[in-house]
Amino acid sequence: MSGGADTGAPAGRAASATVTVAGLATSRGFAAGPAFVYARDSALSVPEYAIPESAVAVEVDRYRAARAETRRQVEEMSAKFKTDSDGLASDILSNHLLLLDDPTANAAIERRISVEHLNAEAAVRRTADDFRAIFAKMRDPYLRERQRDVDDVESRLLAVLLDRGEFAFDRISEPVVVVADDLTPSETVTFPRDRILGFATNRGSTTSHVALLARALGIPAVVGLGNITSRVQAGDFLLLDGTNGTVTVNPDEPARVAFDDLVRRAGELRAQLEDRAPSAAAPAVRLCANAQPGVSLATLAAHGAQGIGLYRSEYLWLGGEADPSEDEQVAAYAEAARAAARLGDGARVVFRVLDIGGDKLQRGQRSHEANPFLGNRSIRFLLSHRDVFRTQLRAILRASVHGPSAVMYPMVATLQELREANAELAGTMEKLRREGVPFDAHIPHGVMIEVPSAALNADAFARECDFFSIGTNDLVQYTMAADRANERVSYLYQPANPAVIHLVDRTIRAARAAGIPVSVCGESASDPVLGVLWAGLGVTSLSMSAGYIPALRKTLQAVTADEARALADRVRGYGSSRTAAEIYADCRAFVVSKVPQFGELQSFFTAG
Ligand code: PEP
Ligand code: MG
């Protein structure tokens, strides 16, 4: 939960009227603060934010310097084209120079910076929009075409201002609520965490990676808001309610009072989640945290995490353009291993090897595959890039001497893939042994069950690995054939669908029969309603964003192992005769009967 300074709308521009937009609540909590509009709707990302009066002169200078640099670049090009035969190129470039020097355009841009307190990029974009609108109305086709000149000059200016298209997020100087169309994981990780109060995006779903990252960071987020970027202007004041999934733009007094009441009530309820003593009859389920590089591990103990059930190693790759070196990886993994050792008896960190691809791409990268979610991602990528795989396995093994560790393979679909991954692990161990490098020779290796074929063949997989972890985010996506990041099909994100439950049940039975532990580490683990069902079906641990552990603990404390099993038996008995909503409602009614105030707890502190 966070709060920011009320900077209000910038001087010189009237704030728009109060409006509340509803979306999907993806990361619980509340944020109040000025909007930072990050638009990526054209070739170049154009951030839009309000600048304080004290920064106006610097911003105007930044614009003038960018204009001078753009002028220099255009003149340089123009000199090269001077000798071309038809003179077309140099004509175009002279038009660009005329536009760059246009006194009306320059005055408009500088006025937007100094009077409206807009950042230079946004001032350029808006002025270019005005010019395009004027040219678009011209009858003369030649003049209408001048719009393209405006496009060109604008792109050149923005490229200079944005250091070739990459926006320096560290220019965000005060706490803001980020408003965007959508954010890629690599964009999300490059925002300065300490200045982000919340995320509000047009697109996205509850299991998209912005949502997961926001949860991991404890930053409230509402996604799938439709057209929030066109309703919000830089500097508008926002109330973001990540609990009910709403964003209120320029709130009036009653909206502010209602918001403050919610924040207060959440604080009161939080105090009730602190009791950590489990009852003897409660299901024996270890509650672990999902973690990743770049997100503080210091808070895990405070939430009562009993281990790190999923370490998303790919975030070491997502923040930059180059692969992390073996030593950089060792440093990050060793830190996590040490953090796991501090989480008490039996705690360990489960290092998931690079789960790249799908919507998780490196900075500036775009997928060239027609169906990236079905493409060369995760273990498929690693098995086709053995050097990357081997380096990562070496780094994990080297770090394993710093604390209890495990290795986990994502997206395994076939026994053959599992065998190849195991062979790489064994080969890497052998090499380290020969080199005399110490590592944990008994490091367990597990398989993520997130592809239906793996769930269906879990009995065979269980004989060739040490544990399972069920990734319900992807398992639901692939079972329901619904893109996990697409809000238009988010209604198909149904972990309680009988087909999904059947696969989860089958996986758990296979693990139990083979005597290996099995956890759920997808987001469904952080919903106590489903957590109780997974516990009843027999998981040995649940892993989730750390902030959701207390509500899970509270719920499991109130249920006995027998009751959870009985619930699971009842759900099994339904077979496929109930809808996901009916099964969920049944499980929820059970939890409500055991935990007074569950309704309120759920809305404030769970991911359900
Ligand atoms: C999952 O798919 O459920 C999972 C935990 O992995 P990720 O969300 O990182 O794909
Ligand atoms: Mg997954």
XYZ file of C-alpha atoms and ligand atoms in Angstrom:
619
model
C 0.000 0.000 0.000
C 1.421 3.338 -0.851
C 0.577 6.999 -0.905
C 2.036 9.857 -2.878
C 2.155 13.602 -2.762
C -0.926 15.316 -4.108
C 0.650 17.340 -6.843
C -2.691 17.885 -8.547
C -2.931 18.923 -12.183
C -0.172 21.067 -13.593
C -0.663 24.783 -13.663
C -2.139 26.199 -16.840
C -4.329 23.234 -17.666
C -7.669 22.392 -16.165
C -7.858 18.965 -14.545
C -10.403 16.702 -16.178
C -13.589 15.721 -14.345
C -13.778 12.845 -11.870
C -14.204 9.527 -13.595
C -13.828 5.953 -12.346
C -12.657 3.236 -14.711
C -13.003 -0.454 -13.853
C -10.498 -3.132 -14.814
C -9.019 -6.333 -13.404
C -7.657 -6.209 -9.864
C -4.286 -7.873 -10.229
C -2.175 -6.688 -7.350
C -3.952 -5.795 -4.133
C -3.360 -2.502 -2.396
C -3.965 1.194 -2.861
C -2.067 4.008 -4.495
C -2.749 7.713 -4.686
C -0.628 10.030 -6.770
C -0.019 11.842 -10.053
C -0.207 9.982 -13.341
C 2.816 9.180 -15.472
C 1.475 8.261 -18.899
C 3.770 5.900 -20.759
C 2.561 5.486 -24.317
C 4.031 2.923 -26.666
C 1.470 3.383 -29.401
C 3.880 4.258 -32.185
C 7.360 3.274 -33.245
C 8.794 5.273 -30.371
C 7.753 5.110 -26.744
C 6.602 8.544 -25.672
C 6.353 9.023 -21.944
C 4.126 11.779 -20.682
C 4.453 13.227 -17.216
C 4.127 16.497 -15.337
C 7.280 18.388 -14.430
C 7.545 20.672 -11.412
C 7.955 24.443 -11.896
C 11.556 24.157 -10.691
C 12.421 21.830 -13.596
C 10.900 23.942 -16.381
C 14.103 25.763 -17.364
C 16.080 22.495 -17.519
C 13.363 20.869 -19.600
C 13.235 23.778 -22.066
C 17.029 23.548 -22.373
C 16.748 19.812 -22.956
C 14.315 20.462 -25.790
C 16.539 23.191 -27.325
C 19.578 20.942 -27.153
C 17.643 18.132 -28.819
C 16.483 20.513 -31.555
C 20.055 21.672 -32.160
C 21.278 18.074 -32.332
C 18.449 17.119 -34.712
C 19.297 20.112 -36.898
C 22.929 19.028 -37.020
C 21.933 15.496 -38.037
C 19.587 16.726 -40.788
C 22.225 19.136 -42.162
C 24.788 16.357 -42.199
C 22.439 14.169 -44.209
C 21.478 17.019 -46.460
C 25.160 17.593 -47.321
C 25.431 13.936 -48.378
C 22.430 14.216 -50.680
C 23.405 17.559 -52.223
C 24.748 15.830 -55.288
C 21.867 13.437 -55.945
C 20.345 13.707 -59.389
C 16.744 14.749 -58.810
C 17.338 16.681 -55.608
C 14.346 14.954 -53.989
C 16.135 13.906 -50.843
C 17.636 17.292 -50.229
C 14.223 18.902 -50.838
C 12.696 16.713 -48.189
C 15.490 17.492 -45.793
C 15.166 21.219 -46.367
C 11.489 20.874 -45.519
C 12.539 19.184 -42.313
C 14.841 22.059 -41.467
C 12.029 24.520 -42.145
C 9.767 22.611 -39.778
C 12.463 22.401 -37.123
C 12.911 26.157 -37.301
C 9.190 26.930 -37.536
C 8.605 29.660 -34.941
C 4.962 28.656 -34.350
C 5.879 25.030 -33.697
C 8.760 25.956 -31.411
C 6.687 28.432 -29.447
C 3.933 25.821 -29.047
C 6.396 23.192 -27.778
C 8.085 25.545 -25.349
C 4.727 26.824 -24.125
C 3.630 23.269 -23.406
C 6.752 22.756 -21.323
C 6.753 26.040 -19.449
C 3.019 26.720 -19.056
C 1.457 23.258 -19.128
C 4.441 21.699 -17.330
C 4.682 18.810 -19.752
C 7.903 16.897 -20.359
C 9.665 17.707 -23.638
C 8.770 14.429 -25.387
C 5.073 14.871 -24.694
C 5.224 18.524 -25.745
C 6.767 17.493 -29.066
C 4.253 14.697 -29.618
C 1.245 16.909 -28.895
C 2.468 19.753 -31.059
C 3.167 17.329 -33.875
C -0.386 16.007 -33.444
C -1.739 19.570 -33.872
C 0.311 20.090 -37.019
C -0.753 16.762 -38.461
C -4.380 17.695 -37.822
C -3.918 21.015 -39.692
C -2.230 19.362 -42.681
C -4.797 16.544 -42.745
C -7.534 19.107 -43.469
C -5.716 20.618 -46.479
C -7.341 20.075 -49.851
C -4.094 20.242 -51.724
C -2.638 16.694 -51.760
C 0.900 18.107 -51.649
C 0.170 19.994 -48.459
C -1.682 17.011 -47.014
C 1.461 14.968 -47.554
C 3.327 17.375 -45.296
C 1.982 15.245 -42.450
C 4.720 12.741 -43.279
C 7.331 15.483 -42.843
C 5.862 16.187 -39.430
C 6.107 12.462 -38.633
C 9.742 12.419 -39.659
C 10.819 15.488 -37.764
C 8.916 14.345 -34.714
C 10.600 10.918 -34.824
C 14.019 12.481 -35.169
C 13.441 14.835 -32.242
C 12.026 12.074 -30.081
C 14.866 9.718 -30.942
C 17.338 12.334 -29.697
C 15.276 13.184 -26.614
C 14.822 9.530 -25.762
C 18.409 8.502 -26.420
C 17.447 6.501 -29.506
C 14.082 5.378 -28.364
C 15.018 4.088 -24.932
C 13.371 6.219 -22.310
C 15.507 6.878 -19.272
C 13.003 5.984 -16.567
C 15.249 7.366 -13.910
C 14.045 10.787 -14.995
C 10.870 10.053 -13.021
C 11.634 12.267 -10.085
C 8.598 11.905 -7.834
C 6.314 8.986 -6.926
C 3.837 8.343 -9.742
C 1.129 5.973 -10.865
C 2.257 4.553 -14.221
C -0.497 4.555 -16.846
C 0.293 2.556 -19.991
C -1.257 0.626 -22.801
C 0.575 -2.481 -21.706
C 4.009 -3.110 -20.262
C 6.439 -5.798 -21.192
C 8.297 -7.508 -18.370
C 11.516 -5.801 -19.470
C 9.839 -2.378 -19.351
C 8.372 -3.129 -15.965
C 11.744 -4.066 -14.514
C 13.418 -0.904 -15.761
C 11.052 1.465 -13.936
C 12.533 2.927 -10.742
C 10.726 0.848 -8.109
C 10.932 3.401 -5.330
C 9.041 5.960 -7.408
C 6.259 3.718 -8.673
C 3.085 3.862 -6.614
C 0.990 1.701 -8.914
C 0.401 0.400 -12.432
C -2.749 1.002 -14.506
C -2.822 -0.508 -17.988
C -5.282 -0.707 -20.875
C -4.485 -4.331 -21.533
C -3.209 -7.348 -19.615
C -4.747 -9.990 -17.423
C -4.351 -11.291 -13.903
C -1.604 -13.709 -14.933
C 0.243 -11.426 -17.343
C 3.781 -10.736 -16.270
C 3.192 -7.119 -15.298
C 0.629 -8.447 -12.870
C 3.010 -11.029 -11.439
C 5.815 -8.544 -11.158
C 3.599 -5.938 -9.515
C 2.606 -8.553 -6.959
C 6.189 -9.596 -6.371
C 7.106 -5.962 -5.787
C 4.029 -5.331 -3.636
C 2.956 -2.556 -6.021
C -0.820 -2.227 -6.518
C -1.949 -2.757 -10.102
C -5.120 -2.683 -12.141
C -4.922 -4.019 -15.715
C -7.375 -4.535 -18.568
C -8.756 -0.995 -18.113
C -9.630 -0.631 -21.802
C -8.721 2.936 -22.628
C -7.228 4.408 -19.482
C -4.381 6.003 -21.469
C -6.837 8.170 -23.376
C -8.746 9.196 -20.246
C -5.744 10.272 -18.244
C -3.398 13.159 -18.884
C -0.017 13.669 -17.338
C -0.361 15.124 -13.884
C -3.963 14.062 -13.374
C -4.378 12.813 -9.848
C -5.283 9.138 -9.554
C -6.673 6.870 -6.868
C -5.770 3.320 -7.801
C -7.648 0.615 -5.943
C -5.870 -2.663 -6.683
C -8.325 -4.433 -4.419
C -11.533 -3.656 -6.284
C -9.843 -3.089 -9.637
C -10.684 0.562 -10.204
C -8.865 3.762 -11.073
C -10.443 7.102 -10.217
C -9.154 10.063 -12.197
C -9.160 13.437 -10.445
C -11.319 12.265 -7.529
C -13.860 14.539 -5.883
C -14.219 14.735 -2.117
C -16.619 11.765 -1.649
C -14.339 9.532 -3.754
C -11.325 10.499 -1.639
C -13.184 9.861 1.625
C -14.357 6.408 0.445
C -10.800 5.573 -0.637
C -9.319 6.632 2.711
C -11.884 4.424 4.496
C -10.812 1.412 2.458
C -7.151 2.047 3.192
C -7.901 2.318 6.907
C -9.943 -0.904 6.969
C -7.207 -2.799 5.156
C -4.758 -1.707 7.857
C -7.060 -2.995 10.617
C -7.479 -6.362 8.922
C -3.774 -6.777 8.325
C -3.186 -6.866 12.059
C -5.449 -9.939 12.290
C -3.232 -11.942 9.941
C -0.219 -11.959 12.204
C -0.951 -15.147 14.210
C 1.495 -17.740 12.893
C 0.810 -20.816 15.022
C -0.702 -23.603 12.895
C -3.111 -26.034 14.573
C -2.025 -29.682 14.803
C -4.914 -30.758 12.569
C -4.240 -28.215 9.793
C -3.052 -29.596 6.445
C 0.737 -29.952 6.408
C 1.484 -27.536 3.621
C 4.652 -25.484 3.437
C 3.947 -21.894 2.382
C 6.715 -20.538 0.194
C 7.395 -17.369 -1.727
C 7.910 -16.792 -5.424
C 10.961 -14.602 -5.918
C 13.159 -13.239 -8.638
C 16.360 -11.264 -9.143
C 15.957 -7.576 -8.526
C 13.168 -7.918 -5.991
C 14.161 -7.630 -2.361
C 14.409 -10.931 -0.516
C 14.372 -9.107 2.807
C 10.591 -9.140 3.132
C 10.171 -12.905 2.740
C 10.742 -13.696 6.401
C 8.428 -10.886 7.482
C 5.579 -12.536 5.594
C 6.425 -15.913 7.098
C 7.720 -17.579 3.916
C 9.019 -21.115 4.576
C 11.213 -21.224 1.500
C 11.476 -19.897 -2.043
C 9.300 -22.245 -4.063
C 9.946 -20.567 -7.398
C 12.887 -18.343 -8.311
C 12.161 -16.815 -11.724
C 15.751 -16.625 -12.952
C 14.773 -15.128 -16.318
C 14.538 -11.674 -14.737
C 18.348 -11.597 -14.811
C 18.004 -11.596 -18.592
C 14.918 -9.407 -18.990
C 16.365 -6.197 -17.577
C 19.175 -5.883 -20.096
C 20.187 -6.571 -23.640
C 23.139 -8.847 -22.893
C 23.077 -12.218 -21.161
C 24.311 -12.166 -17.557
C 27.745 -13.745 -17.144
C 28.255 -16.926 -15.136
C 29.722 -14.927 -12.253
C 26.850 -12.423 -12.278
C 24.454 -15.332 -12.096
C 26.392 -16.966 -9.254
C 26.197 -13.721 -7.269
C 22.416 -13.468 -7.669
C 21.759 -17.156 -6.973
C 24.077 -17.225 -3.967
C 22.151 -14.306 -2.468
C 18.891 -16.231 -2.901
C 20.427 -19.417 -1.464
C 21.611 -17.519 1.597
C 18.165 -15.919 1.956
C 16.531 -19.371 1.779
C 18.868 -20.707 4.479
C 17.618 -17.932 6.764
C 13.984 -19.006 6.318
C 14.299 -21.872 8.780
C 14.367 -25.647 8.812
C 13.644 -27.388 5.545
C 13.617 -24.135 3.574
C 15.293 -24.089 0.176
C 15.298 -22.051 -3.008
C 14.010 -23.664 -6.181
C 15.931 -22.168 -9.105
C 13.834 -22.370 -12.204
C 16.142 -22.318 -15.203
C 15.636 -19.678 -17.837
C 11.951 -19.485 -18.747
C 12.389 -17.076 -21.630
C 10.125 -16.673 -24.654
C 6.369 -16.244 -24.869
C 5.793 -12.776 -23.429
C 9.126 -12.808 -21.567
C 11.639 -11.299 -23.939
C 14.833 -9.374 -23.454
C 14.801 -5.632 -23.652
C 14.212 -4.304 -27.128
C 13.573 -7.828 -28.403
C 10.496 -8.878 -30.346
C 9.474 -12.408 -31.048
C 9.685 -13.452 -34.673
C 7.602 -16.521 -34.083
C 3.983 -16.588 -35.180
C 2.906 -18.232 -31.910
C 5.525 -17.363 -29.294
C 3.610 -19.025 -26.456
C 3.735 -22.265 -28.439
C 7.216 -21.647 -29.720
C 10.831 -22.108 -28.790
C 10.552 -20.999 -25.185
C 11.749 -22.200 -21.793
C 13.323 -25.682 -21.786
C 12.932 -25.822 -25.562
C 15.053 -22.699 -25.856
C 17.640 -24.058 -23.426
C 17.909 -27.377 -25.217
C 18.492 -25.516 -28.453
C 20.988 -23.117 -26.794
C 23.081 -25.565 -24.810
C 25.796 -23.018 -24.019
C 23.263 -20.805 -22.220
C 21.836 -23.826 -20.392
C 25.242 -25.132 -19.292
C 26.388 -21.739 -18.053
C 23.231 -21.364 -16.009
C 23.476 -24.874 -14.534
C 27.106 -24.208 -13.600
C 26.096 -20.962 -11.899
C 23.266 -22.615 -9.950
C 25.516 -25.485 -8.865
C 28.283 -23.117 -7.790
C 25.755 -21.084 -5.785
C 24.298 -24.202 -4.150
C 27.079 -24.254 -1.564
C 25.629 -21.054 -0.082
C 22.285 -22.517 0.962
C 19.786 -25.292 0.286
C 18.967 -25.212 -3.418
C 17.065 -27.116 -6.101
C 16.920 -26.885 -9.906
C 13.648 -26.868 -11.797
C 12.940 -27.188 -15.535
C 10.048 -25.131 -16.960
C 7.620 -26.119 -19.746
C 8.747 -29.714 -20.038
C 6.408 -31.451 -22.480
C 8.082 -34.804 -23.083
C 10.080 -37.416 -21.242
C 12.808 -36.922 -23.809
C 13.181 -33.243 -22.824
C 13.379 -34.228 -19.172
C 16.063 -36.793 -19.930
C 18.087 -34.324 -21.970
C 17.870 -31.726 -19.211
C 18.912 -34.311 -16.625
C 21.848 -35.317 -18.822
C 22.971 -31.672 -19.030
C 22.765 -31.381 -15.256
C 24.764 -34.585 -14.744
C 27.338 -33.480 -17.350
C 27.746 -30.086 -15.711
C 28.227 -31.708 -12.316
C 30.857 -34.008 -13.736
C 32.748 -31.092 -15.256
C 32.682 -29.103 -12.010
C 33.891 -32.167 -10.159
C 36.838 -32.488 -12.530
C 37.627 -28.814 -12.067
C 37.468 -29.192 -8.294
C 34.690 -26.601 -7.962
C 32.475 -27.277 -4.929
C 28.706 -27.730 -5.309
C 25.844 -29.623 -3.704
C 26.113 -33.066 -5.316
C 22.640 -33.994 -4.032
C 20.861 -30.967 -5.402
C 17.269 -32.050 -6.197
C 15.983 -31.514 -9.714
C 12.293 -31.032 -10.432
C 9.866 -30.508 -13.254
C 7.302 -27.780 -13.660
C 4.014 -29.303 -14.679
C 2.484 -26.631 -16.849
C 1.844 -28.360 -20.161
C -1.094 -30.792 -20.302
C 1.095 -33.523 -21.822
C 3.326 -33.394 -18.740
C 0.338 -33.671 -16.397
C -1.024 -36.603 -18.373
C 2.356 -38.370 -18.312
C 3.225 -37.324 -14.772
C 3.656 -40.897 -13.549
C 6.554 -41.471 -15.953
C 8.081 -38.048 -15.215
C 7.886 -38.686 -11.465
C 10.270 -41.624 -11.801
C 12.976 -39.421 -13.303
C 12.917 -36.323 -11.105
C 12.860 -35.377 -7.419
C 9.810 -33.106 -7.242
C 7.003 -31.488 -9.198
C 5.779 -27.925 -9.151
C 2.511 -27.230 -10.901
C 2.503 -23.942 -12.801
C -1.202 -23.284 -13.026
C -0.729 -20.023 -14.960
C 0.531 -21.895 -17.982
C -1.345 -25.110 -17.271
C -4.614 -23.161 -17.452
C -3.426 -21.284 -20.545
C -2.582 -24.481 -22.422
C -5.538 -26.506 -21.174
C -8.055 -23.805 -22.020
C -6.230 -22.628 -25.163
C -6.462 -19.042 -23.894
C -3.552 -16.581 -23.978
C -2.815 -15.819 -20.336
C -1.963 -12.183 -21.112
C -5.011 -11.342 -23.202
C -7.780 -9.626 -21.259
C -10.315 -10.510 -23.963
C -10.106 -14.164 -23.044
C -9.392 -13.671 -19.359
C -12.748 -15.280 -18.558
C -11.116 -18.547 -19.638
C -8.463 -18.242 -16.956
C -10.223 -20.909 -14.895
C -8.010 -22.796 -12.464
C -11.205 -24.307 -11.013
C -12.278 -25.720 -14.356
C -12.821 -29.478 -13.940
C -10.326 -30.136 -16.756
C -7.606 -28.237 -14.897
C -8.507 -29.820 -11.567
C -8.322 -33.215 -13.198
C -4.779 -32.520 -14.446
C -3.697 -31.124 -11.080
C -5.172 -34.137 -9.298
C -3.506 -36.546 -11.684
C -0.145 -34.842 -11.167
C -0.473 -34.910 -7.390
C -1.419 -38.589 -7.388
C 1.563 -39.438 -9.593
C 3.882 -37.531 -7.247
C 2.432 -39.200 -4.170
C 2.710 -42.645 -5.742
C 6.381 -42.007 -6.502
C 6.976 -40.500 -3.051
C 8.122 -37.103 -4.318
C 6.921 -33.673 -3.088
C 4.572 -31.636 -5.237
C 3.690 -27.966 -5.030
C 1.582 -25.411 -6.855
C 3.534 -22.271 -7.730
C 1.114 -20.588 -10.161
C -0.971 -17.627 -9.044
C -3.855 -19.890 -8.043
C -1.772 -20.823 -4.999
C -2.258 -17.328 -3.650
C -6.042 -17.617 -3.632
C -6.976 -19.297 -0.314
C -10.092 -20.813 -1.882
C -7.982 -22.734 -4.380
C -5.117 -23.150 -1.912
C -7.420 -25.174 0.356
C -8.534 -27.274 -2.607
C -4.922 -27.938 -3.682
C -4.083 -28.826 -0.063
C -7.019 -31.246 0.038
C -5.856 -32.837 -3.207
C -2.494 -33.435 -1.538
C 0.110 -30.792 -2.391
C 3.016 -30.578 0.008
C 3.654 -26.871 -0.568
C 2.183 -23.747 -2.123
C 4.328 -20.944 -3.480
C 3.112 -17.423 -4.162
C 4.008 -13.721 -4.048
C 5.129 -13.299 -0.449
C 2.508 -10.684 0.411
C -0.264 -13.247 -0.013
C 1.171 -15.809 2.422
C -0.499 -14.375 5.570
C -4.043 -14.760 4.180
C -3.278 -18.305 3.043
C -1.856 -19.158 6.452
C -4.906 -17.711 8.194
C -7.222 -19.807 6.017
C -5.302 -23.071 6.340
C -5.113 -22.594 10.124
C -8.904 -22.713 10.262
C -9.278 -25.933 8.263
C -8.339 -29.477 9.266
C -6.542 -31.841 6.914
C -9.613 -34.126 6.968
C -11.924 -31.280 6.012
C -9.657 -30.231 3.146
C -9.555 -33.828 1.904
C -13.331 -34.093 2.142
C -13.683 -30.932 0.073
C -11.293 -32.331 -2.534
C -13.230 -35.613 -2.622
C -16.469 -33.744 -3.175
C -14.936 -31.743 -6.038
C -13.481 -34.916 -7.566
C -16.916 -36.443 -7.338
C -18.379 -33.686 -9.491
C -16.295 -34.933 -12.395
C -16.959 -32.583 -15.274
C -20.574 -31.919 -14.343
C -19.963 -28.517 -12.755
C -18.703 -25.243 -14.214
C -15.556 -23.590 -12.900
C -17.732 -20.890 -11.294
C -19.858 -23.494 -9.505
C -16.838 -25.382 -8.203
C -15.198 -22.157 -7.101
C -18.392 -21.027 -5.338
C -18.645 -24.365 -3.538
C -15.036 -24.194 -2.321
C -15.462 -20.593 -1.354
C -18.621 -21.320 0.665
C -16.639 -23.956 2.552
C -13.848 -21.491 3.328
C -16.354 -18.810 4.395
C -17.921 -21.337 6.783
C -14.515 -21.835 8.421
C -13.074 -18.326 8.397
C -15.225 -15.490 9.675
C -14.602 -12.304 7.674
C -13.206 -14.303 4.765
C -15.079 -12.081 2.318
C -13.249 -9.008 3.515
C -9.945 -10.802 3.879
C -10.194 -12.115 0.373
C -10.856 -8.770 -1.159
C -7.970 -7.106 0.641
C -5.268 -9.718 0.924
C -5.612 -12.454 -1.613
C -5.137 -12.764 -5.308
C -8.557 -14.392 -5.800
C 3.122 -20.801 -14.107
O 3.088 -20.936 -15.330
O 2.150 -21.061 -13.349
C 4.342 -20.315 -13.449
C 4.452 -20.297 -12.140
O 5.334 -19.831 -14.246
P 5.287 -18.386 -14.959
O 4.076 -17.666 -14.436
O 6.553 -17.696 -14.618
O 5.179 -18.772 -16.391
Mg 4.910 -20.915 -16.511
